[in-house]
XYZ file of C-alpha atoms in Angstrom:
158
model
C 0.055 0.043 0.072
C 1.320 3.481 -0.658
C 2.397 5.911 1.945
C 3.192 9.452 1.335
C 6.605 8.896 3.005
C 7.510 5.598 1.037
C 10.639 5.279 -1.219
C 8.588 5.091 -4.503
C 9.093 7.577 -7.002
C 6.695 10.871 -6.179
C 4.171 12.219 -8.941
C 3.246 15.424 -9.133
C 0.083 15.097 -7.422
C 2.431 13.214 -4.447
C 4.421 16.592 -4.482
C 1.439 18.457 -4.407
C 0.024 16.640 -1.310
C 3.510 17.226 0.442
C 3.212 20.848 -0.260
C -0.335 20.961 1.413
C 0.678 18.981 4.383
C 3.578 20.871 5.470
C 1.741 23.750 4.754
C -0.859 23.045 7.026
C 1.017 21.586 9.635
C 2.669 25.168 9.191
C -0.652 27.045 9.792
C -1.572 24.335 12.677
C 1.485 25.582 14.513
C 1.006 29.230 13.888
C -2.475 28.575 15.242
C -1.717 26.807 18.011
C 1.393 29.562 19.195
C -0.837 32.329 18.595
C -3.729 30.681 20.638
C -1.179 29.915 23.587
C -0.104 33.518 23.527
C -3.605 34.830 23.681
C -4.776 32.890 26.893
C -2.769 34.802 29.142
C -3.909 37.817 27.121
C -7.840 37.007 27.796
C -6.943 36.068 31.645
C -5.762 39.565 31.743
C -8.861 41.062 30.620
C -10.401 39.431 33.542
C -8.845 41.731 36.340
C -11.355 43.658 37.959
C -11.178 47.411 38.132
C -9.443 50.279 36.367
C -5.542 50.045 36.473
C -2.789 51.943 34.495
C 0.622 51.099 32.728
C 2.647 53.396 31.392
C 0.599 56.235 29.410
C -2.554 53.443 29.159
C -5.394 53.317 31.135
C -6.649 49.788 31.427
C -10.811 49.661 31.779
C -12.862 46.371 33.139
C -14.866 44.704 29.824
C -18.582 45.870 30.718
C -22.038 46.173 29.623
C -23.761 48.798 31.168
C -27.152 50.168 30.831
C -28.623 53.751 31.962
C -31.487 53.904 34.029
C -33.396 56.145 32.425
C -34.103 55.453 28.852
C -36.162 58.035 26.689
C -37.779 56.655 23.756
C -40.050 58.888 21.161
C -40.165 62.007 23.960
C -41.226 59.189 26.929
C -39.027 58.531 29.546
C -38.790 55.063 30.685
C -36.961 54.098 33.958
C -35.265 50.573 34.390
C -35.495 49.012 37.666
C -32.884 47.010 38.531
C -32.419 44.091 41.096
C -28.704 44.653 42.286
C -27.927 48.411 43.007
C -24.108 47.512 43.537
C -23.581 47.288 40.044
C -24.711 50.620 38.295
C -26.700 48.834 35.815
C -23.426 47.231 34.379
C -23.001 43.575 33.526
C -19.273 41.905 33.156
C -18.195 40.378 30.090
C -15.781 37.327 32.195
C -17.887 34.673 30.707
C -17.202 35.810 27.346
C -13.393 35.806 28.025
C -13.763 32.711 29.659
C -16.068 31.182 26.818
C -13.012 32.317 24.473
C -10.345 30.914 26.806
C -11.914 27.567 26.670
C -12.264 27.623 22.816
C -8.516 28.235 22.504
C -8.036 24.897 24.751
C -10.317 23.096 22.752
C -9.298 24.084 19.483
C -5.027 23.202 20.936
C -6.456 19.555 21.973
C -8.173 19.376 18.481
C -4.831 19.891 16.805
C -2.929 17.602 18.537
C -5.583 14.856 18.620
C -5.774 14.742 14.640
C -2.181 15.420 14.311
C -1.846 12.151 16.069
C -4.369 10.467 14.149
C -3.041 11.274 11.045
C 0.634 10.680 11.827
C -0.844 6.906 12.589
C -2.491 6.690 9.761
C 0.422 8.007 7.622
C 2.839 5.617 9.203
C -0.081 2.614 9.240
C 0.771 1.964 12.649
C -2.742 1.744 13.497
C -6.159 0.619 11.931
C -7.410 3.989 10.786
C -8.732 4.801 6.985
C -7.495 8.113 5.287
C -11.400 9.606 4.629
C -12.046 9.282 8.701
C -9.119 11.458 8.965
C -9.825 13.588 5.993
C -13.192 14.261 7.755
C -11.715 14.756 11.206
C -9.393 17.577 9.258
C -12.768 18.926 7.696
C -14.149 19.161 11.203
C -11.027 20.625 12.463
C -11.139 23.954 10.027
C -14.787 24.430 11.574
C -13.404 24.339 15.028
C -10.563 26.681 14.095
C -12.697 28.961 12.532
C -15.429 29.177 15.407
C -12.049 30.072 18.218
C -10.532 32.656 15.231
C -14.269 34.287 15.187
C -14.629 34.154 19.141
C -11.108 35.446 19.269
C -11.728 38.314 16.966
C -14.607 39.234 18.517
C -12.971 39.324 21.829
C -10.153 41.582 20.540
C -13.035 43.836 19.100
C -14.311 44.365 22.659
C -11.643 44.862 24.409
C -10.273 47.726 21.655
C -13.673 49.367 22.126
């Protein structure tokens, strides 16, 4: 049975597959590196209160609402159950969800690379079609983690 790493003469299709293999592995490495660097940055967003570093003022991520809203000339007073937070809700859950998506996507990359390696070395009873399906699913996981990171970065910059 043919393998990518065999000693047979490679065809043009095999060369394209090898280039694609190294390109995807490089992209996985970049993603894992960025995700590992993003986790501490995200946890830095979880710190409560205002703080400054140099000439930068760091403000906690919160969604706030006013106590009185005016719609078409009519004022509405919004009652809140807890007066301690002044109508503001923390975005800690959003930040934690993004951290979890980073960690889960890193685990998905590791599992995929392990199964792919076993399949290519033929040391495990797996089929390439199964690995291709795992790779497609991994693309969706990485896209979801990327959108999550993008939304968090956008909220942190506002």
